[in-house]
Amino acid sequence: MTQALNKLLLNRLIYILPKNSKRFAGHSKWQNIKHTKEENDNRRMVLFHHLKARMMVAIQEGGTANPSNNLKLSQVIERAKKANMPVASIKSLLEKMEARKNKTQTGVTEVRGPNGYVMLVCYITDKPKAFLIELNSKLKKTKGKATNTSVKNMFIHTGSIIVEKKDNLEQAMEDAINIGAEDVEKFMENDMEYFQFKCDPKLLNKIKCLLEDRKYCVLSAEEDYIPRIIIKLNESDLEAVSYIHEKVLSLEDVSKIHDNLA
């Protein structure tokens, strides 16, 4: 899988890095080096979390944590190794998922932040109550708060399937109609073209298989939550949101997060 695709899939994991990246006169060379290192560490953390999440999904879909018997998992592990993820971390995750593979369940919980900011936290765990307790604990010293209000209603729940561009958009639209997808769009990332098919999330696996039957190269297939209204925050609130993200992503059972930030 190409480097461009890895970046594409990474970018689809919503994560807010600190926006105050300007370096001002008078800052020492060490401060600049430290700042750059912190940004690189943040990106590395996001990448590793993204890859772990994809491993978890691959194991759940493939029914095994043995990469020899799970092609999708094997491909994600290969990407993780190329990204220099520690082998010990990969092994630990595989052992953990294998031990609880028949006990895990997926879920979505809600977090509210400053000035209208909302986040949906998707997770895969064998102990949902313990996960929610740990999430609340992580949020204690942030401006975020777990909630069971109607945050989900602020998002459109849909199935999203990204494929390599094949033929033209007109043909893709015809295929979408024939297989029961709701919509298809073409987009570019790093000078490469892709199609994104959207469908009822309950039909995600069915539509994915039908696309593969039509010789589309499926790169990702996952449920998505699209905000009905997006918001903009000031720098102070963005820093607070960044801290919330950092705490949420420190939980191993988190598979993905969605928010309403522009």
Short mmCIF file of C-alpha atoms in Angstrom, two decimals, residues 5-244:
data_model
loop_
_atom_site.label_atom_id
_atom_site.label_comp_id
_atom_site.label_asym_id
_atom_site.label_seq_id
_atom_site.Cartn_x
_atom_site.Cartn_y
_atom_site.Cartn_z
CA LEU A 5 -2.69 5.86 1.05
CA ASN A 6 -1.26 5.47 4.54
CA LYS A 7 -1.46 9.24 4.92
CA LEU A 8 -4.99 9.24 3.53
CA LEU A 9 -6.18 6.67 6.05
CA LEU A 10 -4.35 8.43 8.88
CA ASN A 11 -5.96 11.74 8.00
CA ARG A 12 -9.37 10.13 8.36
CA LEU A 13 -8.70 9.56 12.04
CA ILE A 14 -9.84 12.85 13.54
CA TYR A 15 -7.20 14.29 15.83
CA ILE A 16 -6.39 17.88 16.69
CA LEU A 17 -2.76 18.85 17.07
CA PRO A 18 -1.95 22.11 18.85
CA LYS A 19 -2.39 25.06 16.51
CA ASN A 20 0.13 27.42 18.13
CA SER A 21 3.00 26.36 15.90
CA LYS A 22 4.48 29.82 15.31
CA ARG A 23 7.90 30.35 16.82
CA PHE A 24 8.57 33.84 18.09
CA ALA A 25 11.76 35.87 18.17
CA GLY A 26 13.66 35.41 21.40
CA HIS A 27 12.88 31.71 21.74
CA SER A 28 16.00 29.67 22.11
CA LYS A 29 17.15 27.06 19.63
CA TRP A 30 16.39 24.43 22.26
CA GLN A 31 12.77 25.61 22.53
CA ASN A 32 12.37 25.26 18.76
CA ILE A 33 13.89 21.78 18.82
CA LYS A 34 11.70 20.80 21.78
CA HIS A 35 8.58 22.12 20.03
CA THR A 36 9.39 20.19 16.84
CA LYS A 37 10.02 17.02 18.83
CA GLU A 38 6.69 17.38 20.64
CA GLU A 39 4.84 17.76 17.33
CA ASN A 40 6.62 14.72 15.88
CA ASP A 41 5.84 12.71 19.01
CA ASN A 42 2.18 13.69 18.74
CA ARG A 43 2.01 12.62 15.10
CA ARG A 44 3.75 9.35 15.96
CA MET A 45 1.28 8.70 18.77
CA VAL A 46 -1.67 9.35 16.44
CA LEU A 47 -0.23 7.09 13.74
CA PHE A 48 0.40 4.23 16.16
CA HIS A 49 -3.07 4.56 17.67
CA HIS A 50 -4.57 4.57 14.19
CA LEU A 51 -2.71 1.39 13.27
CA LYS A 52 -3.69 -0.31 16.54
CA ALA A 53 -7.31 0.59 15.89
CA ARG A 54 -7.14 -0.93 12.41
CA MET A 55 -5.62 -4.10 13.86
CA MET A 56 -8.48 -4.34 16.35
CA VAL A 57 -11.06 -3.96 13.60
CA ALA A 58 -9.24 -6.49 11.38
CA ILE A 59 -9.20 -9.02 14.23
CA GLN A 60 -12.87 -8.49 14.96
CA GLU A 61 -13.83 -8.85 11.29
CA GLY A 62 -11.44 -11.73 10.58
CA GLY A 63 -12.23 -13.66 13.74
CA THR A 64 -8.59 -14.32 14.61
CA ALA A 65 -5.52 -12.49 15.86
CA ASN A 66 -3.26 -14.81 13.88
CA PRO A 67 -1.98 -12.80 10.88
CA SER A 68 -1.27 -16.05 9.01
CA ASN A 69 -5.02 -16.65 8.88
CA ASN A 70 -6.13 -13.04 8.59
CA LEU A 71 -4.98 -11.26 5.44
CA LYS A 72 -6.32 -7.84 6.43
CA LEU A 73 -4.56 -8.05 9.80
CA SER A 74 -1.35 -9.14 8.12
CA GLN A 75 -1.46 -6.09 5.84
CA VAL A 76 -2.01 -3.69 8.74
CA ILE A 77 0.86 -5.26 10.71
CA GLU A 78 3.13 -4.82 7.70
CA ARG A 79 2.22 -1.12 7.58
CA ALA A 80 2.84 -0.84 11.32
CA LYS A 81 6.31 -2.32 10.97
CA LYS A 82 7.14 0.06 8.14
CA ALA A 83 6.03 2.91 10.41
CA ASN A 84 8.49 1.64 13.05
CA MET A 85 5.86 0.66 15.58
CA PRO A 86 7.63 -1.37 18.30
CA VAL A 87 7.28 -5.10 17.69
CA ALA A 88 6.57 -5.57 21.40
CA SER A 89 3.54 -3.26 21.13
CA ILE A 90 2.19 -5.21 18.15
CA LYS A 91 2.72 -8.54 19.91
CA SER A 92 1.08 -7.29 23.11
CA LEU A 93 -2.01 -6.10 21.22
CA LEU A 94 -2.34 -9.38 19.30
CA GLU A 95 -2.09 -11.43 22.49
CA LYS A 96 -4.62 -9.22 24.24
CA MET A 97 -7.11 -9.39 21.36
CA GLU A 98 -6.68 -13.15 20.92
CA ALA A 99 -7.42 -13.72 24.61
CA ARG A 100 -10.69 -11.80 24.46
CA LYS A 101 -11.71 -12.13 20.79
CA ASN A 102 -15.00 -13.88 21.56
CA LYS A 103 -15.93 -11.46 24.33
CA THR A 104 -15.45 -8.06 22.73
CA GLN A 105 -18.23 -5.71 21.81
CA THR A 106 -18.31 -2.37 20.06
CA GLY A 107 -19.86 0.81 21.35
CA VAL A 108 -20.08 4.57 20.95
CA THR A 109 -20.07 7.04 23.81
CA GLU A 110 -20.27 10.82 23.87
CA VAL A 111 -18.04 13.60 25.17
CA ARG A 112 -18.83 17.31 25.38
CA GLY A 113 -16.13 19.96 25.39
CA PRO A 114 -15.86 23.76 25.42
CA ASN A 115 -18.17 26.08 23.47
CA GLY A 116 -20.32 23.55 21.65
CA TYR A 117 -17.60 21.02 20.91
CA VAL A 118 -18.81 17.40 20.86
CA MET A 119 -17.02 14.12 20.25
CA LEU A 120 -18.17 10.57 19.59
CA VAL A 121 -15.80 7.93 20.94
CA CYS A 122 -15.97 4.51 19.24
CA TYR A 123 -14.51 1.61 21.18
CA ILE A 124 -13.96 -2.15 21.12
CA THR A 125 -13.74 -3.78 24.54
CA ASP A 126 -14.63 -6.83 26.59
CA LYS A 127 -15.37 -4.69 29.65
CA PRO A 128 -17.62 -1.78 28.58
CA LYS A 129 -18.44 -0.63 32.12
CA ALA A 130 -14.77 -0.56 33.09
CA PHE A 131 -13.96 1.30 29.87
CA LEU A 132 -16.51 4.04 30.61
CA ILE A 133 -15.20 4.41 34.16
CA GLU A 134 -11.66 4.76 32.83
CA LEU A 135 -12.80 7.29 30.22
CA ASN A 136 -14.42 9.43 32.91
CA SER A 137 -11.24 9.22 34.95
CA LYS A 138 -9.14 10.38 32.00
CA LEU A 139 -11.44 13.36 31.41
CA LYS A 140 -11.42 14.61 35.01
CA LYS A 141 -8.65 17.16 34.54
CA THR A 142 -9.78 18.27 31.08
CA LYS A 143 -12.60 20.49 29.83
CA GLY A 144 -14.34 17.41 28.48
CA LYS A 145 -17.16 15.47 30.09
CA ALA A 146 -18.68 12.13 29.15
CA THR A 147 -22.42 12.38 28.61
CA ASN A 148 -25.37 10.25 27.60
CA THR A 149 -27.35 13.09 26.06
CA SER A 150 -28.44 13.30 22.43
CA VAL A 151 -25.02 14.14 20.97
CA LYS A 152 -25.43 11.35 18.40
CA ASN A 153 -28.32 13.27 16.86
CA MET A 154 -25.82 15.96 15.91
CA PHE A 155 -24.17 13.52 13.49
CA ILE A 156 -25.28 11.61 10.41
CA HIS A 157 -24.46 7.92 10.85
CA THR A 158 -23.35 6.40 7.55
CA GLY A 159 -21.22 3.67 6.04
CA SER A 160 -18.10 4.83 4.21
CA ILE A 161 -16.11 2.72 1.76
CA ILE A 162 -12.99 4.10 0.09
CA VAL A 163 -11.75 2.40 -3.07
CA GLU A 164 -9.09 3.04 -5.66
CA LYS A 165 -10.46 4.89 -8.68
CA LYS A 166 -11.71 2.50 -11.34
CA ASP A 167 -13.15 3.53 -14.71
CA ASN A 168 -14.97 6.87 -14.32
CA LEU A 169 -17.39 8.51 -11.90
CA GLU A 170 -20.40 7.84 -14.14
CA GLN A 171 -19.70 4.09 -14.05
CA ALA A 172 -19.14 4.25 -10.29
CA MET A 173 -22.51 5.99 -9.87
CA GLU A 174 -24.20 3.28 -11.92
CA ASP A 175 -22.51 0.61 -9.81
CA ALA A 176 -23.62 2.41 -6.65
CA ILE A 177 -27.24 2.32 -7.78
CA ASN A 178 -27.05 -1.36 -8.74
CA ILE A 179 -25.56 -2.52 -5.43
CA GLY A 180 -27.69 -0.35 -3.16
CA ALA A 181 -25.19 2.33 -2.13
CA GLU A 182 -26.61 5.76 -1.37
CA ASP A 183 -23.96 7.93 -3.01
CA VAL A 184 -20.46 7.97 -4.46
CA GLU A 185 -17.95 10.81 -4.69
CA LYS A 186 -14.54 11.21 -6.28
CA PHE A 187 -11.75 12.89 -4.36
CA MET A 188 -8.01 13.37 -4.63
CA GLU A 189 -5.27 12.90 -2.07
CA ASN A 190 -1.63 13.55 -2.94
CA ASP A 191 -2.42 13.57 -6.67
CA MET A 192 -4.12 10.18 -6.47
CA GLU A 193 -7.83 9.67 -7.18
CA TYR A 194 -10.23 7.66 -5.05
CA PHE A 195 -13.96 6.93 -4.87
CA GLN A 196 -15.91 7.08 -1.63
CA PHE A 197 -19.12 5.07 -1.56
CA LYS A 198 -21.66 5.89 1.13
CA CYS A 199 -24.33 3.50 2.33
CA ASP A 200 -26.58 2.50 5.20
CA PRO A 201 -24.13 1.43 7.95
CA LYS A 202 -26.13 -1.78 8.42
CA LEU A 203 -25.29 -2.71 4.82
CA LEU A 204 -21.59 -1.84 5.07
CA ASN A 205 -20.18 -5.36 4.76
CA LYS A 206 -22.66 -6.31 2.05
CA ILE A 207 -21.83 -3.25 -0.08
CA LYS A 208 -18.10 -3.82 0.48
CA CYS A 209 -18.36 -7.40 -0.80
CA LEU A 210 -20.44 -6.32 -3.80
CA LEU A 211 -17.82 -3.71 -4.71
CA GLU A 212 -15.09 -6.33 -4.47
CA ASP A 213 -17.17 -8.58 -6.73
CA ARG A 214 -17.10 -5.74 -9.26
CA LYS A 215 -13.29 -5.66 -9.04
CA TYR A 216 -12.98 -2.50 -6.95
CA CYS A 217 -9.90 -2.40 -4.73
CA VAL A 218 -11.37 -1.60 -1.30
CA LEU A 219 -8.98 0.35 0.91
CA SER A 220 -11.21 0.88 3.92
CA ALA A 221 -14.78 0.17 4.97
CA GLU A 222 -16.05 1.65 8.20
CA GLU A 223 -18.92 3.35 9.89
CA ASP A 224 -18.68 7.13 9.88
CA TYR A 225 -20.34 9.95 11.78
CA ILE A 226 -20.61 13.20 9.85
CA PRO A 227 -21.42 16.34 11.88
CA ARG A 228 -24.59 18.13 10.82
CA ILE A 229 -23.06 21.46 11.88
CA ILE A 230 -19.35 22.18 12.24
CA ILE A 231 -17.88 24.74 14.60
CA LYS A 232 -14.74 26.85 14.88
CA LEU A 233 -12.92 27.38 18.16
CA ASN A 234 -10.42 29.95 19.36
CA GLU A 235 -6.83 29.00 20.12
CA SER A 236 -7.45 28.47 23.83
CA ASP A 237 -10.36 26.12 23.20
CA LEU A 238 -8.37 24.27 20.52
CA GLU A 239 -5.65 23.60 23.07
CA ALA A 240 -8.29 22.29 25.49
CA VAL A 241 -9.71 20.04 22.76
CA SER A 242 -6.22 18.81 21.91
CA TYR A 243 -5.77 17.77 25.54
CA ILE A 244 -9.12 15.97 25.51
#
